[in-house]
Every structure is written in structure tokens, then in C-alpha cells.
Amino acid sequence: MNFIISGGTGFIGKYLSESLHRQGHHTYILTRSLSDKRNTTDTTYINYDYAADKLPSIEGVINLAGESLFGYWSQKKKEEIIKSRLEATNAIVTLIKNLKSKPSVFISGSAVGYYGYSEDLIFTEATTHPGKDFLAEVAVQWEEAAQHVEKMNIRTIYARFGIVLGQEGSFPLMSLPVKLFLGGKIGNGEQWMSWIHIKDAVGLIEYCLLNPQLSGPVNITAPNPKRNKDFMKIMSQMLNRPYWFPAPAAIVHAAIGEMGQLVTKGQFVLPQAALDQGFEFTFPKLKDALKDLTKDTSAPKLIQRKN
């Protein structure tokens, strides 16, 4: 089958594309610059204004493009975070409109930030009221842009990603203080961290592609969130480092500004939609996930799943 992926050269998109290739599929990677890209037997790079009538039949489209959240959240950075997601999604909507044969499924990236922050509430896909902070605003606007595809009667999934753990992304930054013997809770340590191993994130995206029973919001998280104090303690154990150096929230925010809420606040999110459909996690427990990631610094080998 043929799949279109935006953000296909990013952390998640790269592993997803490689996994699809191993199963015999071809990926068309949407990119804004073709100058440094080279097509292969299983990958074709196309720009966002590529002529739709030149594409073969497309089974699914996965939208993962967007400006990184990492960096100081100046007003300009915030505008770019939202703008990049809306522009990419709107371009994909136009591309899908122009396809003669429509894909059977569209997966659009979003985030658990949709739910806002809480130390007490449990969020599932049944939660319909978004939070009121910046990240919730980003997720709401991102999903609203993707709804134009759903209105074409195409099965649409809003993939609300939690913290994706792998050898790229946020995990290397999270583990660095621990490796430097500076590991400890962040803030009061009570904030929830809704995480998922990269292997399960990719496996769940593929499950969404091939399972017609799934539609609407799908939380891309493991079924066992952890409070920050417990997350950091387990990470310290896996890296054989002490757990003793707390980072007060005030210091975190002084150092990196508003972006600090990514680590000082959180939410307890359950992947109820995936669990209800029988998806089996390879790493449902944090200790096993971190053990896998810390035993080998090379890129993880993805597991092929039978659906």
C-alpha cells in the first residue's frame, strides 16, 4: 500500500516510515525542500504543492508536521508553533481534496496537551472539554483544521501524543541530568507524565491505519502514567545514578520560561480507545520501557505487528 506522511523525516515519522517499509509499503514523504532529498525504492519525496493526479492510489495519510515545541516560547515562537501546524494541515487538506481516489484514513497529529493540566483528573478520549492554556489552544486549532478531511467522509483520527520515549526527541534531554548525577524530581514531582515507548507509538499509529473501528481522538500513550517523582526515580535506577537533586519549578521557569510547563505540569491520560479495541502494548510499564531504552543507545528496532 501507499501512504503519505508529513513530518516523515522527524523523530516519529522516520520510525513510522521505516516500519511501513519493512511491511512492504511505500511512503510519500511531504517536505518543503527537495534539494537534499533522494528517492529510494520505498520512499518518494514530494513537496506540498505536488500534483495530486500524479500520485498512485493512496491508502492513508499521516500528518506529523509542525515546529518543535522545544525552545524559548517567545511570542514569535508561539506563533510559529501554531502557524506551522495549520499551514501543513491545510496543505494536506487541499491535496486530499484533489485526489481522485480518496484515502480510507487520515491520521492527524495532536497532543495530550489538549486536556490541559491536572494532578487529580483522569483524561480519556471521552473528555470533550479542552484546557485553557497555550498547548491546549494549539491542539484545538490543529484538530479543527483536520476536521475538513473528516467532512469528506474519510475516517479521521486525531492522534493525541504523550511523551514519546526513544533515542531522539525528549528522552535524551530528560535523561541527561540523571547521567550527570543531577537526577531528581522536577517541581513538586506530583505532576503526571503520560508517556509511550516509540515502538508502541509507531505500532499504535499502524493499528489506527488498519483498524476501521478506530476514529476520532486516540490517545497515543501507555496505559500506566507516572508522576514525575516516580518517573525520575525509575530512570535513575535504570541508569544506575543517584536520585537526590530536585529542580524547583521556579528555577526551571527562570531558565527556560513558559516552556517549563512541559516538565513542571502534566496530565493523567489513558489510551482508552486503543485498549477498548484490543491493542497490546509491548511496553505498558515504564520500568520495562526505560530498561529497553537504556540498554542500547542505538536506534530501536521496531516490532512488526499482526492486526
PDB file of C-alpha atoms in Angstrom, residues 12-187:
ATOM      1  CA  ILE A  12       8.263   9.696  14.967  1.00  0.00           C
ATOM      2  CA  GLY A  13       7.767   9.972  11.222  1.00  0.00           C
ATOM      3  CA  LYS A  14      11.141   8.424  10.456  1.00  0.00           C
ATOM      4  CA  TYR A  15      10.496   5.325  12.570  1.00  0.00           C
ATOM      5  CA  LEU A  16       6.952   5.020  11.223  1.00  0.00           C
ATOM      6  CA  SER A  17       8.185   5.195   7.634  1.00  0.00           C
ATOM      7  CA  GLU A  18      10.882   2.574   8.273  1.00  0.00           C
ATOM      8  CA  SER A  19       8.346   0.248   9.884  1.00  0.00           C
ATOM      9  CA  LEU A  20       5.938   0.606   6.965  1.00  0.00           C
ATOM     10  CA  HIS A  21       8.771  -0.158   4.548  1.00  0.00           C
ATOM     11  CA  ARG A  22       9.574  -3.379   6.365  1.00  0.00           C
ATOM     12  CA  GLN A  23       5.992  -4.453   5.790  1.00  0.00           C
ATOM     13  CA  GLY A  24       6.285  -3.829   2.052  1.00  0.00           C
ATOM     14  CA  HIS A  25       4.557  -0.436   1.888  1.00  0.00           C
ATOM     15  CA  HIS A  26       5.694   2.680   0.015  1.00  0.00           C
ATOM     16  CA  THR A  27       5.780   6.098   1.643  1.00  0.00           C
ATOM     17  CA  TYR A  28       5.452   9.501   0.024  1.00  0.00           C
ATOM     18  CA  ILE A  29       7.164  11.989   2.324  1.00  0.00           C
ATOM     19  CA  LEU A  30       5.847  15.549   2.171  1.00  0.00           C
ATOM     20  CA  THR A  31       8.663  18.065   2.551  1.00  0.00           C
ATOM     21  CA  ARG A  32       9.163  21.782   1.967  1.00  0.00           C
ATOM     22  CA  SER A  33      12.597  21.255   0.423  1.00  0.00           C
ATOM     23  CA  LEU A  34      13.536  18.581  -2.107  1.00  0.00           C
ATOM     24  CA  SER A  35      17.092  19.782  -2.694  1.00  0.00           C
ATOM     25  CA  ASP A  36      18.746  17.460  -0.170  1.00  0.00           C
ATOM     26  CA  LYS A  37      16.354  14.503  -0.546  1.00  0.00           C
ATOM     27  CA  ARG A  38      16.974  11.337  -2.531  1.00  0.00           C
ATOM     28  CA  ASN A  39      14.224   8.943  -3.522  1.00  0.00           C
ATOM     29  CA  THR A  40      14.633   5.216  -2.897  1.00  0.00           C
ATOM     30  CA  THR A  41      12.738   2.114  -3.918  1.00  0.00           C
ATOM     31  CA  ASP A  42      10.373   2.529  -0.954  1.00  0.00           C
ATOM     32  CA  THR A  43      10.416   6.309  -0.394  1.00  0.00           C
ATOM     33  CA  THR A  44       9.402   9.173  -2.655  1.00  0.00           C
ATOM     34  CA  TYR A  45       9.801  12.780  -1.514  1.00  0.00           C
ATOM     35  CA  ILE A  46       7.191  15.263  -2.728  1.00  0.00           C
ATOM     36  CA  ASN A  47       6.509  18.914  -1.927  1.00  0.00           C
ATOM     37  CA  TYR A  48       3.234  20.253  -0.607  1.00  0.00           C
ATOM     38  CA  ASP A  49       2.004  21.535  -3.975  1.00  0.00           C
ATOM     39  CA  TYR A  50       2.684  18.238  -5.748  1.00  0.00           C
ATOM     40  CA  ALA A  51       0.120  17.477  -8.455  1.00  0.00           C
ATOM     41  CA  ALA A  52      -2.388  15.088  -6.907  1.00  0.00           C
ATOM     42  CA  ASP A  53      -3.167  13.427 -10.240  1.00  0.00           C
ATOM     43  CA  LYS A  54       0.435  12.172 -10.431  1.00  0.00           C
ATOM     44  CA  LEU A  55       0.076  10.121  -7.271  1.00  0.00           C
ATOM     45  CA  PRO A  56      -0.971   6.470  -7.264  1.00  0.00           C
ATOM     46  CA  SER A  57      -3.820   5.222  -5.100  1.00  0.00           C
ATOM     47  CA  ILE A  58      -3.142   6.323  -1.511  1.00  0.00           C
ATOM     48  CA  GLU A  59      -4.407   4.160   1.346  1.00  0.00           C
ATOM     49  CA  GLY A  60      -3.723   6.569   4.200  1.00  0.00           C
ATOM     50  CA  VAL A  61      -2.304   9.983   5.067  1.00  0.00           C
ATOM     51  CA  ILE A  62      -0.428  10.699   8.310  1.00  0.00           C
ATOM     52  CA  ASN A  63       0.163  14.312   9.340  1.00  0.00           C
ATOM     53  CA  LEU A  64       3.002  14.795  11.840  1.00  0.00           C
ATOM     54  CA  ALA A  65       4.475  18.101  10.672  1.00  0.00           C
ATOM     55  CA  GLY A  66       4.968  21.070  12.959  1.00  0.00           C
ATOM     56  CA  GLU A  67       7.516  23.377  14.571  1.00  0.00           C
ATOM     57  CA  SER A  68       9.258  21.787  17.573  1.00  0.00           C
ATOM     58  CA  LEU A  69       7.943  22.759  20.997  1.00  0.00           C
ATOM     59  CA  PHE A  70      11.487  22.924  22.336  1.00  0.00           C
ATOM     60  CA  GLY A  71      12.931  26.397  22.679  1.00  0.00           C
ATOM     61  CA  TYR A  72      12.082  29.611  24.482  1.00  0.00           C
ATOM     62  CA  TRP A  73       8.411  30.401  23.953  1.00  0.00           C
ATOM     63  CA  SER A  74       8.632  33.958  22.747  1.00  0.00           C
ATOM     64  CA  GLN A  75       5.533  35.347  21.081  1.00  0.00           C
ATOM     65  CA  LYS A  76       7.170  34.683  17.711  1.00  0.00           C
ATOM     66  CA  LYS A  77       7.933  31.068  18.687  1.00  0.00           C
ATOM     67  CA  LYS A  78       4.341  30.519  19.796  1.00  0.00           C
ATOM     68  CA  GLU A  79       3.014  31.916  16.540  1.00  0.00           C
ATOM     69  CA  GLU A  80       5.312  29.611  14.571  1.00  0.00           C
ATOM     70  CA  ILE A  81       4.238  26.564  16.601  1.00  0.00           C
ATOM     71  CA  ILE A  82       0.612  27.192  15.637  1.00  0.00           C
ATOM     72  CA  LYS A  83       1.242  28.512  12.127  1.00  0.00           C
ATOM     73  CA  SER A  84       3.429  25.578  11.062  1.00  0.00           C
ATOM     74  CA  ARG A  85       0.802  23.036  12.127  1.00  0.00           C
ATOM     75  CA  LEU A  86      -2.095  24.854  10.489  1.00  0.00           C
ATOM     76  CA  GLU A  87      -0.236  25.503   7.235  1.00  0.00           C
ATOM     77  CA  ALA A  88       0.846  21.871   6.905  1.00  0.00           C
ATOM     78  CA  THR A  89      -2.624  20.568   7.743  1.00  0.00           C
ATOM     79  CA  ASN A  90      -4.348  22.976   5.356  1.00  0.00           C
ATOM     80  CA  ALA A  91      -1.958  21.968   2.570  1.00  0.00           C
ATOM     81  CA  ILE A  92      -2.729  18.297   3.200  1.00  0.00           C
ATOM     82  CA  VAL A  93      -6.474  19.010   3.193  1.00  0.00           C
ATOM     83  CA  THR A  94      -6.077  20.596  -0.231  1.00  0.00           C
ATOM     84  CA  LEU A  95      -4.014  17.668  -1.500  1.00  0.00           C
ATOM     85  CA  ILE A  96      -6.610  15.152  -0.325  1.00  0.00           C
ATOM     86  CA  LYS A  97      -9.409  17.190  -1.920  1.00  0.00           C
ATOM     87  CA  ASN A  98      -7.566  16.951  -5.239  1.00  0.00           C
ATOM     88  CA  LEU A  99      -7.007  13.201  -5.090  1.00  0.00           C
ATOM     89  CA  LYS A 100      -9.355  11.395  -7.448  1.00  0.00           C
ATOM     90  CA  SER A 101      -9.327   8.316  -5.246  1.00  0.00           C
ATOM     91  CA  LYS A 102      -9.604   9.349  -1.606  1.00  0.00           C
ATOM     92  CA  PRO A 103      -7.586   7.608   1.145  1.00  0.00           C
ATOM     93  CA  SER A 104      -9.500   5.392   3.526  1.00  0.00           C
ATOM     94  CA  VAL A 105      -7.958   7.017   6.620  1.00  0.00           C
ATOM     95  CA  PHE A 106      -6.371  10.278   7.725  1.00  0.00           C
ATOM     96  CA  ILE A 107      -4.319  10.453  10.936  1.00  0.00           C
ATOM     97  CA  SER A 108      -3.599  13.972  12.104  1.00  0.00           C
ATOM     98  CA  GLY A 109      -1.160  14.697  14.889  1.00  0.00           C
ATOM     99  CA  SER A 110      -2.285  16.347  18.091  1.00  0.00           C
ATOM    100  CA  ALA A 111      -1.186  16.134  21.721  1.00  0.00           C
ATOM    101  CA  VAL A 112      -2.375  15.265  25.193  1.00  0.00           C
ATOM    102  CA  GLY A 113      -1.914  18.955  25.880  1.00  0.00           C
ATOM    103  CA  TYR A 114      -5.468  19.173  24.537  1.00  0.00           C
ATOM    104  CA  TYR A 115      -6.723  18.223  28.004  1.00  0.00           C
ATOM    105  CA  GLY A 116      -4.926  20.944  29.931  1.00  0.00           C
ATOM    106  CA  TYR A 117      -3.128  20.291  33.203  1.00  0.00           C
ATOM    107  CA  SER A 118      -4.282  18.490  36.350  1.00  0.00           C
ATOM    108  CA  GLU A 119      -2.768  16.473  39.190  1.00  0.00           C
ATOM    109  CA  ASP A 120      -6.131  14.893  40.060  1.00  0.00           C
ATOM    110  CA  LEU A 121      -8.248  14.274  36.962  1.00  0.00           C
ATOM    111  CA  ILE A 122      -8.094  11.267  34.621  1.00  0.00           C
ATOM    112  CA  PHE A 123      -8.441  12.063  30.926  1.00  0.00           C
ATOM    113  CA  THR A 124      -9.596   9.710  28.165  1.00  0.00           C
ATOM    114  CA  GLU A 125     -10.832  10.267  24.632  1.00  0.00           C
ATOM    115  CA  ALA A 126     -14.292  10.760  26.166  1.00  0.00           C
ATOM    116  CA  THR A 127     -13.079  14.052  27.656  1.00  0.00           C
ATOM    117  CA  THR A 128     -14.612  16.725  25.451  1.00  0.00           C
ATOM    118  CA  HIS A 129     -13.650  19.946  27.205  1.00  0.00           C
ATOM    119  CA  PRO A 130     -10.121  21.121  26.315  1.00  0.00           C
ATOM    120  CA  GLY A 131      -7.819  23.011  28.628  1.00  0.00           C
ATOM    121  CA  LYS A 132      -7.336  26.761  28.515  1.00  0.00           C
ATOM    122  CA  ASP A 133      -3.542  27.055  28.256  1.00  0.00           C
ATOM    123  CA  PHE A 134      -1.360  27.588  25.179  1.00  0.00           C
ATOM    124  CA  LEU A 135      -0.762  23.916  24.357  1.00  0.00           C
ATOM    125  CA  ALA A 136      -4.476  23.185  24.605  1.00  0.00           C
ATOM    126  CA  GLU A 137      -5.101  26.054  22.196  1.00  0.00           C
ATOM    127  CA  VAL A 138      -2.554  24.583  19.769  1.00  0.00           C
ATOM    128  CA  ALA A 139      -4.170  21.131  19.904  1.00  0.00           C
ATOM    129  CA  VAL A 140      -7.690  22.515  19.452  1.00  0.00           C
ATOM    130  CA  GLN A 141      -6.750  24.584  16.404  1.00  0.00           C
ATOM    131  CA  TRP A 142      -4.737  21.692  14.923  1.00  0.00           C
ATOM    132  CA  GLU A 143      -7.662  19.295  15.250  1.00  0.00           C
ATOM    133  CA  GLU A 144     -10.143  21.828  13.912  1.00  0.00           C
ATOM    134  CA  ALA A 145      -8.040  22.216  10.761  1.00  0.00           C
ATOM    135  CA  ALA A 146      -8.028  18.434  10.297  1.00  0.00           C
ATOM    136  CA  GLN A 147     -11.804  18.235  10.605  1.00  0.00           C
ATOM    137  CA  HIS A 148     -12.077  19.364   6.981  1.00  0.00           C
ATOM    138  CA  VAL A 149     -10.900  15.880   5.983  1.00  0.00           C
ATOM    139  CA  GLU A 150     -13.452  14.223   8.250  1.00  0.00           C
ATOM    140  CA  LYS A 151     -16.141  16.243   6.466  1.00  0.00           C
ATOM    141  CA  MET A 152     -15.107  14.456   3.243  1.00  0.00           C
ATOM    142  CA  ASN A 153     -16.381  11.235   4.861  1.00  0.00           C
ATOM    143  CA  ILE A 154     -12.841   9.973   5.358  1.00  0.00           C
ATOM    144  CA  ARG A 155     -12.139   8.114   8.596  1.00  0.00           C
ATOM    145  CA  THR A 156     -10.160  10.649  10.610  1.00  0.00           C
ATOM    146  CA  ILE A 157      -8.104  10.085  13.736  1.00  0.00           C
ATOM    147  CA  TYR A 158      -6.726  12.811  15.976  1.00  0.00           C
ATOM    148  CA  ALA A 159      -3.583  11.234  17.403  1.00  0.00           C
ATOM    149  CA  ARG A 160      -3.010  12.866  20.772  1.00  0.00           C
ATOM    150  CA  PHE A 161       0.619  12.104  21.551  1.00  0.00           C
ATOM    151  CA  GLY A 162       2.006  11.960  25.040  1.00  0.00           C
ATOM    152  CA  ILE A 163       5.742  11.981  25.812  1.00  0.00           C
ATOM    153  CA  VAL A 164       7.292   9.674  23.219  1.00  0.00           C
ATOM    154  CA  LEU A 165      10.357   7.915  24.606  1.00  0.00           C
ATOM    155  CA  GLY A 166      13.134   6.986  22.201  1.00  0.00           C
ATOM    156  CA  GLN A 167      16.753   7.726  21.407  1.00  0.00           C
ATOM    157  CA  GLU A 168      15.608  11.005  19.869  1.00  0.00           C
ATOM    158  CA  GLY A 169      13.001  13.523  20.965  1.00  0.00           C
ATOM    159  CA  SER A 170      12.635  14.491  24.628  1.00  0.00           C
ATOM    160  CA  PHE A 171      14.162  11.399  26.282  1.00  0.00           C
ATOM    161  CA  PRO A 172      17.841  12.315  25.728  1.00  0.00           C
ATOM    162  CA  LEU A 173      17.188  15.737  27.297  1.00  0.00           C
ATOM    163  CA  MET A 174      15.286  14.188  30.207  1.00  0.00           C
ATOM    164  CA  SER A 175      17.981  11.618  30.906  1.00  0.00           C
ATOM    165  CA  LEU A 176      20.974  13.958  30.607  1.00  0.00           C
ATOM    166  CA  PRO A 177      20.728  15.449  34.133  1.00  0.00           C
ATOM    167  CA  VAL A 178      20.425  11.937  35.550  1.00  0.00           C
ATOM    168  CA  LYS A 179      23.508  10.805  33.669  1.00  0.00           C
ATOM    169  CA  LEU A 180      25.349  13.824  35.087  1.00  0.00           C
ATOM    170  CA  PHE A 181      24.408  12.753  38.636  1.00  0.00           C
ATOM    171  CA  LEU A 182      21.859  15.588  38.881  1.00  0.00           C
ATOM    172  CA  GLY A 183      18.728  13.442  38.794  1.00  0.00           C
ATOM    173  CA  GLY A 184      15.713  14.199  40.937  1.00  0.00           C
ATOM    174  CA  LYS A 185      12.109  15.293  40.815  1.00  0.00           C
ATOM    175  CA  ILE A 186      11.134  18.433  38.927  1.00  0.00           C
ATOM    176  CA  GLY A 187       8.978  20.925  40.782  1.00  0.00           C
TER     177      GLY A 187
END
